[in-house]
Amino acid sequence: MSKPIKTPKTTAEHTLFAVFEEDVAAAVASLTPVQAAYLSLKAFTGKAGALVIVPDETGVKAWLGLGPRAAYTPMTFRGLPSQLPKGTWTLIYDKTLDSHAIHVAWGLGAYAFTRYKSAAASGEVRLNDAHLSEAERMSIAIEVRVHSLARDLVNTPANDMGPADIEAAARQIAQTHNADMSVIYGDDLLKENYPAVHAVGRAAGSDHQPCFIEISWKPAGGDETLPVIVLIGKGVAFDTGGLNIKGGSGMGLMKKDMGGAAHALALADWVMTTQLPVRLHVLIPAVENAISGNAFRPGDIIASRAGLSIEIGNTDAEGRLILADALARASELAPALTLDFATLTGAARVALGPEVIPFYTDDEDVARRLEVAAIAQYDPLWRMPLWKGYDPALDSDIADLRNDPAGWAQGGSVTAALFLQRFAPKTGAWVHFDIYAWNPRGRAGWPVGAEAQTLRAVYQLLKSY
């Protein structure tokens, strides 16, 4: 049953009233005649995201519509930091709502990428958290920080986020948590049997040489009985398309092609900060898909760590090649769960757009748990099929498989996942996320630029392990 919100007595300078559509009439009845008339003038009905700033003799008051109760999402609060006047706001709302989720949404909406701004905006729009416990405030701060980390990494252009910079970001995280980290560089990738990573990245030159990053961690006092969790992130610092070069418009966002690595590192930071009882391995193949005289070519046959030969039909299908070596490495760790994150295909966007992330797995239990977590965390995911009918599209006449599936299969995101499945660990569950990591449409709380996707849902899955 809807509970009408009554205006409390408060001395806060900034007060925000959040109201469901069903409660607007009762809430307006408790206002002064002037305030009620103003809301009426603004045609405030409680529609989700509707915001009215009301003049008041004691300070600033604002009214936020939450929409119908049945369709409520705390992400409505994400738009407020960029719309409200600066200062600290006290929120008056239905206390049956999840305060943690509201504060997280507010924190996500307050994000701004200012690294290259000569002058950052002064002041901020804060949400009063005095009613929260110290543990609650810490949990919210961690959650917002790791999302900001992923977005910072993706937003940074390739001249400052090459393979070596991805390594530096990984090293900082590892050192913060006393984790072990190893890196294999350049031609040593061939000696250590990462031939696909080397093939994709070798054309970038010595200043941007490819590397394979591995972080290993377990909590203090953790032993070998803890489950092994492997996080893999596609770290293509910039993707020209290689010799199958992209057009200018296609290259415009390719600084974000390391979004998978950014997500894996941010999630690892979250796991280690909160000391989840797992043995964690993070695998990041970091490359730049460049063009030079030694670039890999269409028609080449390259080796992989798994021992499978791959015919190159298109050098712009490079992400699955470096992930193949990473998945083969994951297999050697006997994981209970392997998760890979990659800005892999445009076909995923054609299927589900930029905001809903497809995932692939053949483990029914993990699929159900992810679907529940996605709904609970307001972190949209959608399971896509590993449709075996398209498997023959990966067949090659002269190699074990090809990196560009035959055109008859059409489902580019599905066939990319089927390619990765050939290399995925046979122990435990494997899940592939074909993320976008970007907001193409700017709006309050979602500026054009990097977006962290899947992290909240996946973290809930990891907690259950």
Short mmCIF file of C-alpha atoms in Angstrom, two decimals:
data_model
loop_
_atom_site.label_atom_id
_atom_site.label_comp_id
_atom_site.label_asym_id
_atom_site.label_seq_id
_atom_site.Cartn_x
_atom_site.Cartn_y
_atom_site.Cartn_z
CA MET A 1 0.00 0.00 0.00
CA SER A 2 1.32 3.45 -0.90
CA LYS A 3 2.37 5.57 2.05
CA PRO A 4 1.83 9.31 1.56
CA ILE A 5 4.87 11.45 2.24
CA LYS A 6 4.33 14.30 4.65
CA THR A 7 6.52 17.34 4.74
CA PRO A 8 8.65 17.07 7.90
CA LYS A 9 10.01 19.94 9.87
CA THR A 10 13.62 20.36 8.82
CA THR A 11 16.24 23.07 9.05
CA ALA A 12 18.24 21.71 6.11
CA GLU A 13 18.94 24.37 3.52
CA HIS A 14 18.43 21.93 0.65
CA THR A 15 15.61 19.40 0.86
CA LEU A 16 14.63 16.92 -1.83
CA PHE A 17 11.25 15.20 -1.79
CA ALA A 18 11.05 12.00 -3.85
CA VAL A 19 7.46 11.01 -4.66
CA PHE A 20 5.73 8.19 -6.50
CA GLU A 21 2.94 9.10 -8.92
CA GLU A 22 0.41 7.48 -6.59
CA ASP A 23 1.46 9.70 -3.69
CA VAL A 24 1.57 13.11 -5.37
CA ALA A 25 -1.92 14.23 -4.35
CA ALA A 26 -1.41 13.39 -0.67
CA ALA A 27 2.03 14.99 -0.63
CA VAL A 28 0.84 18.22 -2.29
CA ALA A 29 -1.96 18.48 0.27
CA SER A 30 0.65 18.88 3.00
CA LEU A 31 2.33 21.86 1.31
CA THR A 32 1.70 25.55 1.77
CA PRO A 33 -0.77 26.99 -0.76
CA VAL A 34 2.06 28.81 -2.58
CA GLN A 35 4.16 25.66 -2.94
CA ALA A 36 1.17 23.59 -4.03
CA ALA A 37 0.27 26.19 -6.63
CA TYR A 38 3.83 26.22 -7.94
CA LEU A 39 3.90 22.46 -8.37
CA SER A 40 0.56 22.64 -10.13
CA LEU A 41 1.89 25.38 -12.41
CA LYS A 42 4.82 23.12 -13.30
CA ALA A 43 2.39 20.23 -14.01
CA PHE A 44 4.24 17.97 -11.58
CA THR A 45 2.63 14.53 -11.69
CA GLY A 46 5.42 12.40 -10.24
CA LYS A 47 6.57 11.16 -13.65
CA ALA A 48 9.90 9.35 -13.33
CA GLY A 49 12.76 11.84 -13.48
CA ALA A 50 10.54 14.94 -13.39
CA LEU A 51 12.24 17.57 -11.26
CA VAL A 52 10.81 20.81 -9.91
CA ILE A 53 12.85 23.20 -7.79
CA VAL A 54 10.47 25.06 -5.52
CA PRO A 55 11.21 28.53 -4.09
CA ASP A 56 10.95 28.60 -0.33
CA GLU A 57 11.58 31.25 2.28
CA THR A 58 13.83 28.93 4.32
CA GLY A 59 16.03 27.65 1.51
CA VAL A 60 15.86 25.45 -1.59
CA LYS A 61 13.38 22.65 -1.95
CA ALA A 62 13.04 20.28 -4.87
CA TRP A 63 10.55 17.62 -5.90
CA LEU A 64 11.56 14.50 -7.81
CA GLY A 65 9.09 12.18 -9.52
CA LEU A 66 9.78 8.44 -9.11
CA GLY A 67 7.10 7.33 -11.57
CA PRO A 68 4.67 4.51 -10.76
CA ARG A 69 5.73 2.39 -7.82
CA ALA A 70 5.65 -0.81 -9.89
CA ALA A 71 8.23 0.61 -12.33
CA TYR A 72 10.55 2.20 -9.77
CA THR A 73 14.32 2.16 -10.26
CA PRO A 74 16.82 3.89 -7.96
CA MET A 75 18.71 4.90 -11.10
CA THR A 76 16.23 7.79 -11.30
CA PHE A 77 18.41 9.47 -8.66
CA ARG A 78 21.41 9.27 -10.96
CA GLY A 79 20.34 12.36 -12.87
CA LEU A 80 20.22 14.69 -9.86
CA PRO A 81 23.88 15.68 -9.27
CA SER A 82 23.95 17.40 -12.66
CA GLN A 83 20.58 19.13 -12.24
CA LEU A 84 20.32 20.33 -8.64
CA PRO A 85 21.96 23.46 -7.21
CA LYS A 86 25.28 22.78 -5.48
CA GLY A 87 25.28 21.89 -1.81
CA THR A 88 24.21 19.06 0.48
CA TRP A 89 20.69 17.73 0.02
CA THR A 90 18.58 15.96 2.62
CA LEU A 91 16.36 13.36 0.99
CA ILE A 92 12.78 12.78 2.15
CA TYR A 93 11.47 9.55 0.70
CA ASP A 94 9.61 6.31 1.36
CA LYS A 95 11.87 4.50 3.82
CA THR A 96 10.93 1.12 2.37
CA LEU A 97 13.21 1.94 -0.56
CA ASP A 98 16.81 0.71 -0.64
CA SER A 99 18.93 3.58 0.64
CA HIS A 100 22.18 1.90 -0.47
CA ALA A 101 20.99 1.74 -4.08
CA ILE A 102 19.88 5.38 -4.01
CA HIS A 103 23.26 6.58 -2.72
CA VAL A 104 25.10 4.46 -5.28
CA ALA A 105 22.97 5.88 -8.10
CA TRP A 106 23.68 9.39 -6.84
CA GLY A 107 27.41 8.65 -6.80
CA LEU A 108 27.32 7.27 -10.34
CA GLY A 109 25.54 10.40 -11.49
CA ALA A 110 28.14 12.63 -9.85
CA TYR A 111 30.95 11.16 -11.99
CA ALA A 112 32.88 13.55 -14.22
CA PHE A 113 36.00 12.94 -16.29
CA THR A 114 38.15 16.02 -15.77
CA ARG A 115 41.70 14.79 -16.47
CA TYR A 116 42.15 17.05 -19.50
CA LYS A 117 40.11 20.04 -18.30
CA SER A 118 42.14 23.16 -17.57
CA ALA A 119 39.69 24.12 -14.83
CA ALA A 120 37.35 21.72 -13.08
CA ALA A 121 33.94 22.88 -11.89
CA SER A 122 33.90 24.01 -8.29
CA GLY A 123 31.54 22.68 -5.65
CA GLU A 124 29.44 19.55 -5.74
CA VAL A 125 25.94 18.29 -5.24
CA ARG A 126 26.02 15.93 -2.26
CA LEU A 127 23.41 13.64 -0.75
CA ASN A 128 23.28 13.76 3.04
CA ASP A 129 24.46 10.41 4.40
CA ALA A 130 24.44 11.21 8.12
CA HIS A 131 21.76 8.57 8.69
CA LEU A 132 23.98 5.78 7.33
CA SER A 133 26.38 3.70 9.39
CA GLU A 134 30.11 3.95 8.75
CA ALA A 135 30.03 0.46 7.20
CA GLU A 136 27.23 1.51 4.84
CA ARG A 137 29.06 4.64 3.80
CA MET A 138 32.22 2.63 3.15
CA SER A 139 30.38 0.04 1.06
CA ILE A 140 28.75 2.74 -1.08
CA ALA A 141 32.05 4.59 -1.52
CA ILE A 142 33.80 1.42 -2.72
CA GLU A 143 31.03 0.62 -5.19
CA VAL A 144 31.06 4.12 -6.66
CA ARG A 145 34.88 4.20 -6.78
CA VAL A 146 35.29 0.99 -8.79
CA HIS A 147 32.70 2.17 -11.31
CA SER A 148 34.58 5.46 -11.62
CA LEU A 149 37.83 3.54 -12.09
CA ALA A 150 36.43 1.62 -15.04
CA ARG A 151 35.05 4.81 -16.59
CA ASP A 152 38.31 6.73 -16.09
CA LEU A 153 40.31 3.99 -17.82
CA VAL A 154 37.91 3.83 -20.77
CA ASN A 155 37.64 7.61 -21.14
CA THR A 156 41.42 8.06 -21.28
CA PRO A 157 42.60 8.36 -24.90
CA ALA A 158 45.01 5.85 -26.39
CA ASN A 159 48.00 8.22 -26.27
CA ASP A 160 47.76 7.93 -22.48
CA MET A 161 46.24 4.43 -22.28
CA GLY A 162 48.44 2.15 -24.36
CA PRO A 163 49.39 -1.41 -23.35
CA ALA A 164 52.04 -0.08 -20.93
CA ASP A 165 49.48 2.23 -19.30
CA ILE A 166 47.01 -0.65 -18.90
CA GLU A 167 49.84 -2.53 -17.22
CA ALA A 168 50.55 0.44 -14.94
CA ALA A 169 46.89 0.61 -13.90
CA ALA A 170 46.91 -3.12 -13.18
CA ARG A 171 50.14 -2.82 -11.20
CA GLN A 172 48.75 -0.04 -9.04
CA ILE A 173 45.73 -2.18 -8.15
CA ALA A 174 47.90 -5.22 -7.46
CA GLN A 175 50.27 -3.25 -5.22
CA THR A 176 47.38 -1.70 -3.31
CA HIS A 177 46.13 -5.16 -2.37
CA ASN A 178 49.50 -6.94 -2.01
CA ALA A 179 48.63 -9.18 -4.94
CA ASP A 180 51.17 -10.98 -7.10
CA MET A 181 51.56 -9.75 -10.66
CA SER A 182 53.55 -10.95 -13.64
CA VAL A 183 53.86 -9.46 -17.13
CA ILE A 184 55.16 -11.01 -20.35
CA TYR A 185 56.26 -8.51 -22.99
CA GLY A 186 56.86 -8.41 -26.73
CA ASP A 187 58.65 -11.35 -28.31
CA ASP A 188 58.72 -13.15 -24.96
CA LEU A 189 55.03 -13.84 -25.63
CA LEU A 190 56.18 -16.37 -28.24
CA LYS A 191 58.59 -18.02 -25.79
CA GLU A 192 55.85 -18.24 -23.16
CA ASN A 193 53.27 -19.55 -25.66
CA TYR A 194 50.94 -16.60 -26.17
CA PRO A 195 51.22 -16.56 -29.97
CA ALA A 196 47.81 -15.03 -30.73
CA VAL A 197 48.45 -12.08 -28.40
CA HIS A 198 51.81 -11.54 -30.08
CA ALA A 199 50.36 -11.77 -33.60
CA VAL A 200 47.74 -9.11 -32.92
CA GLY A 201 50.02 -6.69 -31.10
CA ARG A 202 53.40 -7.01 -32.79
CA ALA A 203 52.81 -4.27 -35.39
CA ALA A 204 52.50 -1.52 -32.78
CA GLY A 205 56.24 -1.17 -32.26
CA SER A 206 58.47 -1.15 -29.19
CA ASP A 207 56.73 1.82 -27.54
CA HIS A 208 53.41 -0.03 -27.59
CA GLN A 209 54.56 -3.64 -27.46
CA PRO A 210 51.94 -6.24 -26.56
CA CYS A 211 51.94 -7.81 -23.13
CA PHE A 212 50.08 -10.39 -21.08
CA ILE A 213 49.25 -9.35 -17.53
CA GLU A 214 48.37 -11.78 -14.75
CA ILE A 215 47.36 -10.84 -11.20
CA SER A 216 46.97 -13.50 -8.50
CA TRP A 217 45.42 -12.85 -5.09
CA LYS A 218 43.73 -14.49 -2.14
CA PRO A 219 42.51 -12.91 1.09
CA ALA A 220 44.63 -12.89 4.22
CA GLY A 221 44.45 -16.35 5.73
CA GLY A 222 42.87 -17.82 2.60
CA ASP A 223 43.85 -21.37 1.70
CA GLU A 224 43.68 -23.72 -1.26
CA THR A 225 40.10 -24.72 -0.49
CA LEU A 226 38.79 -21.35 -1.72
CA PRO A 227 37.22 -21.40 -5.20
CA VAL A 228 39.35 -20.15 -8.09
CA ILE A 229 37.75 -17.23 -9.94
CA VAL A 230 39.28 -15.97 -13.20
CA LEU A 231 38.49 -12.54 -14.64
CA ILE A 232 39.60 -11.88 -18.22
CA GLY A 233 39.50 -8.49 -19.93
CA LYS A 234 40.09 -7.61 -23.56
CA GLY A 235 42.79 -4.94 -23.53
CA VAL A 236 42.95 -3.57 -27.07
CA ALA A 237 44.26 -0.10 -26.31
CA PHE A 238 43.37 1.09 -29.80
CA ASP A 239 41.92 -0.79 -32.74
CA THR A 240 42.63 0.51 -36.22
CA GLY A 241 41.16 -2.69 -37.62
CA GLY A 242 44.64 -3.69 -38.74
CA LEU A 243 45.11 -4.23 -42.47
CA ASN A 244 41.31 -4.53 -42.71
CA ILE A 245 41.37 -0.90 -41.63
CA LYS A 246 38.28 0.72 -40.20
CA GLY A 247 36.82 3.89 -41.67
CA GLY A 248 37.24 7.13 -39.76
CA SER A 249 33.85 6.89 -38.09
CA GLY A 250 34.57 3.31 -37.03
CA MET A 251 37.86 4.30 -35.44
CA GLY A 252 36.42 7.27 -33.59
CA LEU A 253 35.60 5.36 -30.38
CA MET A 254 38.36 2.78 -30.50
CA LYS A 255 40.07 4.13 -27.41
CA LYS A 256 37.31 2.23 -25.59
CA ASP A 257 38.32 -1.13 -27.06
CA MET A 258 40.15 -1.84 -23.81
CA GLY A 259 36.84 -1.56 -21.95
CA GLY A 260 36.91 -5.26 -21.10
CA ALA A 261 40.26 -4.83 -19.35
CA ALA A 262 38.91 -1.79 -17.50
CA HIS A 263 35.93 -3.80 -16.26
CA ALA A 264 38.01 -6.80 -15.20
CA LEU A 265 40.43 -4.58 -13.27
CA ALA A 266 37.64 -2.60 -11.60
CA LEU A 267 35.85 -5.78 -10.58
CA ALA A 268 39.11 -7.24 -9.26
CA ASP A 269 39.66 -4.08 -7.21
CA TRP A 270 36.17 -4.50 -5.73
CA VAL A 271 36.76 -8.17 -4.90
CA MET A 272 40.10 -7.50 -3.23
CA THR A 273 38.95 -4.39 -1.36
CA THR A 274 36.06 -6.31 0.18
CA GLN A 275 38.18 -9.44 0.79
CA LEU A 276 35.81 -11.88 -0.88
CA PRO A 277 36.79 -15.45 0.05
CA VAL A 278 38.06 -16.54 -3.36
CA ARG A 279 41.37 -17.21 -5.09
CA LEU A 280 41.36 -14.55 -7.78
CA HIS A 281 43.25 -14.50 -11.07
CA VAL A 282 43.01 -11.55 -13.46
CA LEU A 283 44.23 -12.06 -17.02
CA ILE A 284 44.66 -9.06 -19.34
CA PRO A 285 46.08 -9.43 -22.85
CA ALA A 286 47.02 -5.83 -23.71
CA VAL A 287 47.76 -4.88 -27.32
CA GLU A 288 47.33 -2.18 -29.92
CA ASN A 289 45.97 -3.44 -33.23
CA ALA A 290 48.16 -1.30 -35.46
CA ILE A 291 49.36 -1.29 -39.06
CA SER A 292 52.98 -1.74 -40.13
CA GLY A 293 55.12 -3.99 -42.30
CA ASN A 294 54.90 -6.89 -39.85
CA ALA A 295 51.16 -6.66 -39.16
CA PHE A 296 49.26 -9.93 -39.33
CA ARG A 297 47.34 -10.33 -42.57
CA PRO A 298 44.09 -11.74 -43.91
CA GLY A 299 44.84 -15.28 -44.98
CA ASP A 300 47.51 -15.86 -42.33
CA ILE A 301 47.34 -18.93 -40.14
CA ILE A 302 48.29 -18.18 -36.53
CA ALA A 303 48.85 -20.48 -33.58
CA SER A 304 47.13 -20.26 -30.21
CA ARG A 305 48.04 -21.28 -26.69
CA ALA A 306 45.37 -24.01 -26.81
CA GLY A 307 47.10 -25.64 -29.77
CA LEU A 308 44.35 -24.76 -32.24
CA SER A 309 45.34 -23.08 -35.52
CA ILE A 310 43.31 -20.05 -36.60
CA GLU A 311 42.83 -18.78 -40.13
CA ILE A 312 42.65 -15.00 -40.25
CA GLY A 313 39.81 -13.85 -42.44
CA ASN A 314 39.63 -10.34 -41.01
CA THR A 315 42.24 -8.52 -38.93
CA ASP A 316 39.46 -6.43 -37.38
CA ALA A 317 38.23 -9.53 -35.52
CA GLU A 318 41.28 -9.34 -33.28
CA GLY A 319 39.71 -9.26 -29.81
CA ARG A 320 38.66 -12.90 -29.91
CA LEU A 321 42.23 -13.89 -30.82
CA ILE A 322 43.84 -12.39 -27.74
CA LEU A 323 40.97 -13.69 -25.57
CA ALA A 324 41.60 -17.18 -26.96
CA ASP A 325 45.08 -17.22 -25.42
CA ALA A 326 43.75 -15.78 -22.15
CA LEU A 327 41.00 -18.41 -21.95
CA ALA A 328 43.55 -21.14 -22.59
CA ARG A 329 45.62 -19.78 -19.70
CA ALA A 330 42.48 -19.76 -17.53
CA SER A 331 41.98 -23.45 -18.31
CA GLU A 332 45.32 -24.22 -16.68
CA LEU A 333 44.11 -22.74 -13.38
CA ALA A 334 41.19 -25.21 -12.92
CA PRO A 335 38.72 -22.40 -12.17
CA ALA A 336 35.33 -22.74 -10.55
CA LEU A 337 34.20 -19.72 -12.57
CA THR A 338 35.68 -17.85 -15.53
CA LEU A 339 34.28 -14.49 -16.64
CA ASP A 340 35.48 -12.62 -19.70
CA PHE A 341 34.60 -9.03 -20.57
CA ALA A 342 35.09 -7.59 -24.03
CA THR A 343 33.91 -4.80 -26.29
CA LEU A 344 33.76 -7.50 -28.89
CA THR A 345 31.11 -7.01 -31.57
CA GLY A 346 28.96 -4.35 -33.15
CA ALA A 347 26.43 -7.14 -33.64
CA ALA A 348 25.74 -7.10 -29.89
CA ARG A 349 24.64 -3.48 -30.20
CA VAL A 350 22.45 -4.28 -33.18
CA ALA A 351 20.80 -7.00 -31.10
CA LEU A 352 20.36 -5.20 -27.78
CA GLY A 353 21.55 -1.61 -28.18
CA PRO A 354 24.13 0.14 -25.99
CA GLU A 355 22.46 -0.25 -22.58
CA VAL A 356 21.52 -3.94 -22.33
CA ILE A 357 24.51 -6.27 -22.21
CA PRO A 358 24.33 -9.76 -23.70
CA PHE A 359 25.96 -12.61 -21.84
CA TYR A 360 26.66 -16.17 -22.91
CA THR A 361 27.01 -19.29 -20.81
CA ASP A 362 26.04 -22.95 -20.97
CA ASP A 363 25.73 -23.17 -17.18
CA GLU A 364 22.03 -22.93 -16.30
CA ASP A 365 22.58 -22.25 -12.61
CA VAL A 366 24.96 -19.35 -13.23
CA ALA A 367 22.63 -17.98 -15.90
CA ARG A 368 19.69 -17.91 -13.47
CA ARG A 369 21.76 -16.32 -10.73
CA LEU A 370 23.03 -13.63 -13.09
CA GLU A 371 19.52 -12.86 -14.28
CA VAL A 372 18.30 -12.45 -10.70
CA ALA A 373 21.31 -10.29 -9.80
CA ALA A 374 20.80 -8.10 -12.86
CA ILE A 375 17.22 -7.34 -11.83
CA ALA A 376 18.09 -6.81 -8.17
CA GLN A 377 21.00 -4.48 -9.01
CA TYR A 378 19.28 -2.58 -11.84
CA ASP A 379 22.20 -3.63 -14.05
CA PRO A 380 20.61 -4.80 -17.31
CA LEU A 381 21.83 -8.11 -18.74
CA TRP A 382 20.24 -10.45 -21.25
CA ARG A 383 21.18 -14.05 -21.90
CA MET A 384 21.94 -14.89 -25.52
CA PRO A 385 22.15 -18.41 -26.97
CA LEU A 386 25.30 -20.38 -27.70
CA TRP A 387 23.44 -21.72 -30.73
CA LYS A 388 25.26 -24.82 -31.96
CA GLY A 389 23.62 -24.53 -35.36
CA TYR A 390 26.04 -21.67 -36.11
CA ASP A 391 29.15 -23.60 -35.05
CA PRO A 392 29.96 -24.74 -38.61
CA ALA A 393 30.34 -21.09 -39.59
CA LEU A 394 33.69 -21.16 -37.76
CA ASP A 395 35.05 -24.05 -39.86
CA SER A 396 38.15 -23.43 -41.95
CA ASP A 397 39.34 -25.42 -44.96
CA ILE A 398 42.99 -25.15 -43.95
CA ALA A 399 43.01 -24.54 -40.17
CA ASP A 400 41.18 -25.66 -37.05
CA LEU A 401 38.88 -22.63 -37.19
CA ARG A 402 38.57 -19.14 -38.63
CA ASN A 403 38.26 -15.83 -36.84
CA ASP A 404 35.60 -14.40 -39.16
CA PRO A 405 32.58 -16.70 -39.31
CA ALA A 406 30.89 -17.44 -42.63
CA GLY A 407 28.32 -14.81 -43.54
CA TRP A 408 25.38 -17.20 -43.65
CA ALA A 409 25.34 -17.40 -39.83
CA GLN A 410 24.74 -13.61 -39.55
CA GLY A 411 24.58 -13.52 -35.71
CA GLY A 412 27.95 -11.89 -35.17
CA SER A 413 27.79 -11.70 -31.39
CA VAL A 414 26.67 -15.33 -31.15
CA THR A 415 29.38 -16.64 -33.46
CA ALA A 416 32.03 -14.62 -31.60
CA ALA A 417 30.90 -16.28 -28.37
CA LEU A 418 31.01 -19.70 -30.05
CA PHE A 419 34.59 -18.95 -31.12
CA LEU A 420 35.55 -18.15 -27.51
CA GLN A 421 33.78 -21.27 -26.24
CA ARG A 422 36.29 -23.39 -28.20
CA PHE A 423 38.99 -22.08 -25.84
CA ALA A 424 37.03 -21.71 -22.59
CA PRO A 425 37.90 -23.82 -19.53
CA LYS A 426 36.15 -27.16 -19.30
CA THR A 427 36.14 -26.99 -15.49
CA GLY A 428 33.60 -24.80 -13.72
CA ALA A 429 31.33 -22.29 -15.43
CA TRP A 430 32.29 -19.81 -18.12
CA VAL A 431 30.47 -16.57 -18.92
CA HIS A 432 31.21 -14.14 -21.75
CA PHE A 433 29.99 -10.52 -21.62
CA ASP A 434 29.89 -8.57 -24.90
CA ILE A 435 29.92 -5.10 -23.34
CA TYR A 436 29.74 -1.64 -24.92
CA ALA A 437 31.32 0.45 -22.11
CA TRP A 438 29.98 3.71 -23.54
CA ASN A 439 27.07 6.13 -23.33
CA PRO A 440 26.34 7.30 -26.89
CA ARG A 441 23.45 9.51 -25.75
CA GLY A 442 24.10 12.26 -23.25
CA ARG A 443 21.50 12.92 -20.59
CA ALA A 444 21.46 13.92 -16.93
CA GLY A 445 23.52 11.37 -15.01
CA TRP A 446 24.66 9.61 -18.16
CA PRO A 447 27.04 11.96 -20.00
CA VAL A 448 28.41 10.90 -23.37
CA GLY A 449 31.48 8.83 -22.61
CA ALA A 450 32.55 5.75 -20.72
CA GLU A 451 30.03 3.62 -18.85
CA ALA A 452 30.64 0.79 -16.39
CA GLN A 453 28.31 -2.10 -17.17
CA THR A 454 27.68 -5.52 -15.56
CA LEU A 455 29.82 -4.79 -12.47
CA ARG A 456 27.05 -4.70 -9.87
CA ALA A 457 25.35 -7.85 -11.12
CA VAL A 458 28.60 -9.78 -11.48
CA TYR A 459 29.83 -8.73 -8.05
CA GLN A 460 26.64 -10.16 -6.54
CA LEU A 461 27.34 -13.41 -8.40
CA LEU A 462 30.89 -13.52 -7.04
CA LYS A 463 29.67 -12.93 -3.50
CA SER A 464 27.64 -16.12 -3.80
CA TYR A 465 30.80 -18.08 -4.53
#
